[in-house]
Amino acid sequence: MRDQPAAPEPRLMIAIAASTQGDHAGLRESLASAGLLNQPDIRVCVAQVDEPAMDSPDDNLSLFRFSSHTPFFEQYATIIRQTRSRYIALLDASCPPTEGWLRAVRQRMRDETPVFYGPVNSGWPGKDFRNIGYLIEYAQFREPLDPTLPEYPGNNIAFQRKLLQDVPLVGSGFQKTFFVRQVRDKLGITPFACNDMSVTYRKQFSWGYYLRRRYCHGRLYGASHAEILGYRRLLYAVGILILPLLRYSRILRASRRAPVLTGNVLRFSVPILVSECAWSVGECAGYMAGAPDDGVFLD
């Protein structure tokens, strides 16, 4: 009896990280609406946290079980290591793709684009307090994208797997936007801004959790740049005194691309400033003491 030929590797693997707050039922509906299910050349890999939240009857849908204490970075790294594909896309279960997402990604793959990313649009009503997280982290990525922006949305990125040969995974985690910046700076590859591949921000908002999250992200940022900065990290640490105001002004400038966002930034000025104080304290701690011990807040 002859051995069965191995199934061909998918052209695209979509890794979707999740937390206990993720709406898996809504995610599945969004994946179906976006046309991502039952595609023979695509493998959709969804992280399941603690108790099973969805089954996987679709041919190209795979579930990866994690504990609630597994950081997003580790979820992505695990999925990437256990799969093979020519392209990898990184999404967040709370920020599902829109209907035109796959069509845009296929076009970029046909064009052999090494790295590309898309917009992040809010799915919450304008005055909804859940927009606070969106304004702080993703207002600059609202459609249409500014291709000159020197940063990238970590919840809507795609890249060629072969780039991992030159900028490999580090440890058990995978810092998405740090990887893209390394690809840009070390390999001279400019990520392509693709306005047609948008995702919708639908993250829930818990104030205490969010402040802890901002602190941990700030600390990871400081730790990631401490070695590069050398002794200059001490000067950056002192900058904590004015950093919250600088970060707030950056958010305000980003919001000016859409008047409705500017109004919301002004409406939520106090919580935004408080959150940026949490980031700033974390960044200072990162310069001086390294990365945070608890990675569950890193996504």
Coordinates of C-alpha atoms in Angstrom, one line a residue:
M1 CA 0.0 0.0 0.0
R2 CA 1.4 3.3 -1.0
D3 CA 1.7 6.2 1.4
Q4 CA -0.7 8.9 0.9
P5 CA 0.9 12.1 -0.4
A6 CA 1.3 14.8 2.2
A7 CA -1.2 17.6 2.1
P8 CA 0.2 20.8 0.6
E9 CA 1.1 23.5 3.0
P10 CA -1.3 26.4 3.0
R11 CA -0.3 29.6 1.3
L12 CA -1.5 31.7 4.2
M13 CA -1.7 30.9 7.9
I14 CA -3.8 33.3 10.0
A15 CA -2.9 33.3 13.7
I16 CA -5.6 34.7 16.0
A17 CA -4.7 35.3 19.6
A18 CA -7.4 35.5 22.3
S19 CA -8.1 36.3 25.9
T20 CA -10.8 35.2 28.3
Q21 CA -12.7 38.3 27.2
G22 CA -12.8 37.3 23.6
D23 CA -16.2 36.6 21.9
H24 CA -15.4 33.4 20.0
A25 CA -19.0 33.0 18.7
G26 CA -18.9 36.5 17.2
L27 CA -15.4 35.8 15.9
R28 CA -16.6 32.7 14.0
E29 CA -19.4 34.7 12.4
S30 CA -16.9 37.4 11.4
L31 CA -14.5 34.8 9.9
A32 CA -17.4 33.3 7.9
S33 CA -18.6 36.7 6.7
A34 CA -15.1 37.7 5.7
G35 CA -14.8 34.4 3.7
L36 CA -11.9 33.0 5.6
L37 CA -13.5 29.6 6.4
N38 CA -13.3 26.5 4.1
Q39 CA -10.6 28.0 2.0
P40 CA -8.2 25.2 0.8
D41 CA -5.1 27.4 0.7
I42 CA -5.6 29.1 4.1
R43 CA -5.3 27.8 7.6
V44 CA -7.0 29.7 10.3
C45 CA -5.5 29.1 13.8
V46 CA -7.5 30.4 16.7
A47 CA -6.2 30.4 20.3
Q48 CA -8.7 28.9 22.9
V49 CA -8.2 30.2 26.4
D50 CA -9.2 27.8 29.3
E51 CA -12.6 26.3 28.5
P52 CA -13.5 25.5 24.9
A53 CA -15.4 28.4 23.4
M54 CA -15.9 27.0 19.9
D55 CA -15.7 23.8 17.9
S56 CA -13.9 23.4 14.5
P57 CA -16.1 21.7 11.9
D58 CA -14.6 23.8 9.1
D59 CA -11.8 22.2 7.2
N60 CA -9.3 24.9 7.5
L61 CA -10.0 26.0 11.1
S62 CA -7.6 24.8 13.9
L63 CA -7.9 25.4 17.6
F64 CA -4.9 25.8 19.9
R65 CA -5.5 25.5 23.7
F66 CA -3.8 27.9 26.1
S67 CA -4.3 28.8 29.7
S68 CA -5.6 32.2 30.7
H69 CA -2.1 33.1 31.8
T70 CA -0.5 32.7 28.4
P71 CA 0.5 36.1 26.9
F72 CA -0.6 36.9 23.3
F73 CA 3.1 37.0 22.3
E74 CA 3.5 33.4 23.4
Q75 CA 0.3 32.3 21.7
Y76 CA 1.5 33.7 18.4
A77 CA 5.0 32.1 18.8
T78 CA 3.5 28.7 19.6
I79 CA 1.1 28.8 16.6
I80 CA 3.9 30.0 14.2
R81 CA 6.2 27.2 15.4
Q82 CA 3.6 24.5 14.9
T83 CA 2.4 25.5 11.5
R84 CA 3.9 26.0 8.0
S85 CA 2.8 28.4 5.3
R86 CA 4.4 30.9 2.9
Y87 CA 2.6 33.9 4.5
I88 CA 1.6 34.6 8.1
A89 CA -1.1 37.0 9.2
L90 CA -1.6 38.1 12.8
L91 CA -5.0 39.0 14.1
D92 CA -6.8 39.5 17.5
A93 CA -10.0 37.7 18.4
S94 CA -11.4 41.0 19.6
C95 CA -10.6 42.8 16.3
P96 CA -12.0 40.6 13.5
P97 CA -11.4 41.2 9.8
T98 CA -13.9 42.8 7.5
E99 CA -15.4 41.4 4.3
G100 CA -12.8 42.8 2.0
W101 CA -9.8 41.7 4.2
L102 CA -9.0 38.4 2.4
R103 CA -9.3 39.9 -1.1
A104 CA -6.8 42.6 -0.2
V105 CA -4.4 40.0 1.4
R106 CA -4.6 37.8 -1.7
Q107 CA -3.6 40.7 -3.9
R108 CA -0.6 41.5 -1.7
M109 CA 0.5 37.9 -1.8
R110 CA 0.2 37.8 -5.6
D111 CA 2.4 40.9 -5.7
E112 CA 4.9 39.1 -3.4
T113 CA 4.7 42.0 -0.9
P114 CA 7.1 41.0 2.0
V115 CA 5.2 42.8 4.9
F116 CA 1.9 44.6 4.8
Y117 CA -0.7 45.9 7.3
G118 CA -4.2 47.3 7.3
P119 CA -6.4 49.9 9.1
V120 CA -8.1 49.4 12.5
N121 CA -11.5 51.0 12.7
S122 CA -13.5 51.2 15.9
G123 CA -16.7 49.1 16.2
W124 CA -18.1 51.1 19.2
P125 CA -20.4 54.1 19.0
G126 CA -18.5 57.4 19.2
K127 CA -19.3 58.4 22.8
D128 CA -18.9 54.8 24.2
F129 CA -16.3 54.6 26.9
R130 CA -15.0 51.4 25.4
N131 CA -13.4 53.7 22.7
I132 CA -10.8 54.8 25.3
G133 CA -8.6 51.8 24.5
Y134 CA -9.1 52.4 20.7
L135 CA -8.2 56.1 20.9
I136 CA -5.0 55.4 22.9
E137 CA -3.7 52.6 20.8
Y138 CA -5.3 52.7 17.4
A139 CA -6.6 56.1 16.4
Q140 CA -3.5 56.6 14.2
F141 CA -4.5 53.5 12.3
R142 CA -8.0 54.6 11.3
E143 CA -8.8 54.3 7.7
P144 CA -7.3 55.7 5.5
L145 CA -3.8 54.9 6.7
D146 CA -0.9 57.4 6.7
P147 CA 1.9 55.4 4.9
T148 CA 4.5 57.7 6.4
L149 CA 3.6 56.7 10.0
P150 CA 6.6 55.0 11.6
E151 CA 4.5 52.5 13.6
Y152 CA 2.3 49.6 12.8
P153 CA -0.9 48.0 14.2
G154 CA 0.0 44.8 16.0
N155 CA -3.5 43.3 15.4
N156 CA -3.5 43.5 11.6
I157 CA -0.1 42.5 10.1
A158 CA 0.9 39.9 7.4
F159 CA 4.4 38.9 6.3
Q160 CA 6.4 36.3 4.5
R161 CA 7.5 33.5 6.7
K162 CA 11.0 33.5 5.3
L163 CA 11.7 36.8 7.0
L164 CA 11.9 34.8 10.3
Q165 CA 15.2 33.5 9.0
D166 CA 16.7 36.9 9.4
V167 CA 14.6 38.3 12.2
P168 CA 13.8 35.2 14.2
L169 CA 11.4 34.6 17.1
V170 CA 13.0 35.4 20.5
G171 CA 12.4 33.1 23.5
S172 CA 8.8 31.9 23.9
G173 CA 7.2 35.0 22.6
F174 CA 6.8 37.0 19.5
Q175 CA 6.7 40.8 19.7
K176 CA 4.8 41.7 16.6
T177 CA 5.5 45.4 16.0
F178 CA 9.1 45.0 17.2
F179 CA 9.6 42.3 14.6
V180 CA 8.2 44.6 11.8
R181 CA 10.4 47.5 12.9
Q182 CA 13.4 45.1 12.8
V183 CA 12.5 44.0 9.3
R184 CA 12.3 47.6 8.3
D185 CA 15.5 48.8 10.0
K186 CA 17.7 45.7 9.6
L187 CA 16.5 44.4 6.2
G188 CA 15.5 47.7 4.6
I189 CA 12.0 46.4 3.9
T190 CA 9.3 49.1 4.2
P191 CA 5.9 47.6 5.3
F192 CA 3.1 48.3 2.8
A193 CA 0.0 50.2 4.0
C194 CA -3.0 48.4 2.6
N195 CA -6.2 50.3 3.1
D196 CA -8.5 47.6 1.9
M197 CA -7.6 45.0 4.6
S198 CA -9.3 46.6 7.7
V199 CA -10.2 45.0 11.0
T200 CA -12.9 46.2 13.5
Y201 CA -11.9 47.0 17.1
R202 CA -14.4 45.4 19.5
K203 CA -12.4 45.0 22.6
Q204 CA -14.2 45.3 26.0
F205 CA -12.8 47.8 28.5
S206 CA -12.0 47.3 32.1
W207 CA -10.3 50.3 33.8
G208 CA -8.2 48.4 36.3
Y209 CA -7.1 45.8 33.9
Y210 CA -6.3 48.4 31.2
L211 CA -4.0 50.4 33.5
R212 CA -2.1 47.3 34.5
R213 CA -1.9 46.4 30.8
R214 CA -0.5 49.8 29.8
Y215 CA 2.1 49.6 32.6
C216 CA 3.3 46.2 31.3
H217 CA 3.4 47.3 27.7
G218 CA 5.3 50.4 28.7
R219 CA 7.8 48.4 30.7
L220 CA 8.3 45.9 27.8
Y221 CA 8.9 48.8 25.5
G222 CA 11.5 50.3 27.8
A223 CA 13.2 46.9 28.3
S224 CA 13.2 46.3 24.5
H225 CA 15.0 49.6 23.9
A226 CA 17.3 49.7 26.9
E227 CA 20.1 47.7 25.2
I228 CA 19.9 49.8 22.0
L229 CA 20.0 53.1 24.0
G230 CA 22.8 52.1 26.3
Y231 CA 23.6 54.8 28.9
R232 CA 21.1 57.1 27.2
R233 CA 18.3 55.0 28.7
L234 CA 18.9 57.0 32.0
L235 CA 18.0 60.2 30.1
Y236 CA 14.9 58.6 28.7
A237 CA 13.9 57.4 32.2
V238 CA 14.1 60.9 33.5
G239 CA 11.8 61.9 30.7
I240 CA 8.9 60.2 32.5
L241 CA 8.1 63.6 34.0
I242 CA 6.9 65.0 30.6
L243 CA 6.2 61.7 28.7
P244 CA 2.5 61.5 29.6
L245 CA 1.8 64.9 28.1
L246 CA 3.9 64.1 25.0
R247 CA 2.0 60.8 24.5
Y248 CA -1.4 62.6 25.0
S249 CA -0.4 65.2 22.4
R250 CA 0.5 62.4 20.0
I251 CA -2.9 60.8 20.5
L252 CA -4.6 64.2 19.9
R253 CA -2.6 64.8 16.7
A254 CA -3.5 61.3 15.4
S255 CA -7.2 62.0 16.1
R256 CA -7.3 65.1 14.0
R257 CA -7.5 63.0 10.9
A258 CA -11.2 62.5 11.8
P259 CA -13.1 65.2 13.7
V260 CA -15.2 62.7 15.6
L261 CA -12.1 61.1 17.1
T262 CA -10.8 64.5 18.2
G263 CA -14.0 65.1 20.1
N264 CA -13.7 61.8 21.8
V265 CA -10.1 62.4 22.8
L266 CA -11.1 65.6 24.4
R267 CA -14.1 64.0 26.1
F268 CA -11.9 61.2 27.6
S269 CA -8.8 63.4 28.3
V270 CA -8.6 62.5 32.0
P271 CA -8.6 58.7 31.6
I272 CA -6.3 58.9 28.6
L273 CA -3.8 61.0 30.6
V274 CA -4.0 58.5 33.5
S275 CA -3.4 55.6 31.2
E276 CA -0.3 57.3 29.7
C277 CA 1.0 57.9 33.2
A278 CA 0.8 54.1 33.7
W279 CA 2.6 53.6 30.5
S280 CA 5.3 56.1 31.4
V281 CA 6.0 54.6 34.8
G282 CA 6.2 51.2 33.1
E283 CA 8.6 52.5 30.4
C284 CA 10.9 54.0 33.1
A285 CA 10.8 50.6 35.0
G286 CA 11.7 48.8 31.8
Y287 CA 14.8 51.0 31.2
M288 CA 16.0 50.3 34.8
A289 CA 14.7 46.8 35.7
G290 CA 13.9 45.0 32.5
A291 CA 10.8 43.4 31.1
P292 CA 7.7 42.7 33.3
D293 CA 7.4 39.4 35.1
D294 CA 3.7 38.9 34.4
G295 CA 3.2 38.6 30.6
V296 CA -0.6 38.0 30.7
F297 CA -1.2 41.7 30.2
L298 CA 0.9 41.8 27.0
D299 CA -1.2 41.5 23.8

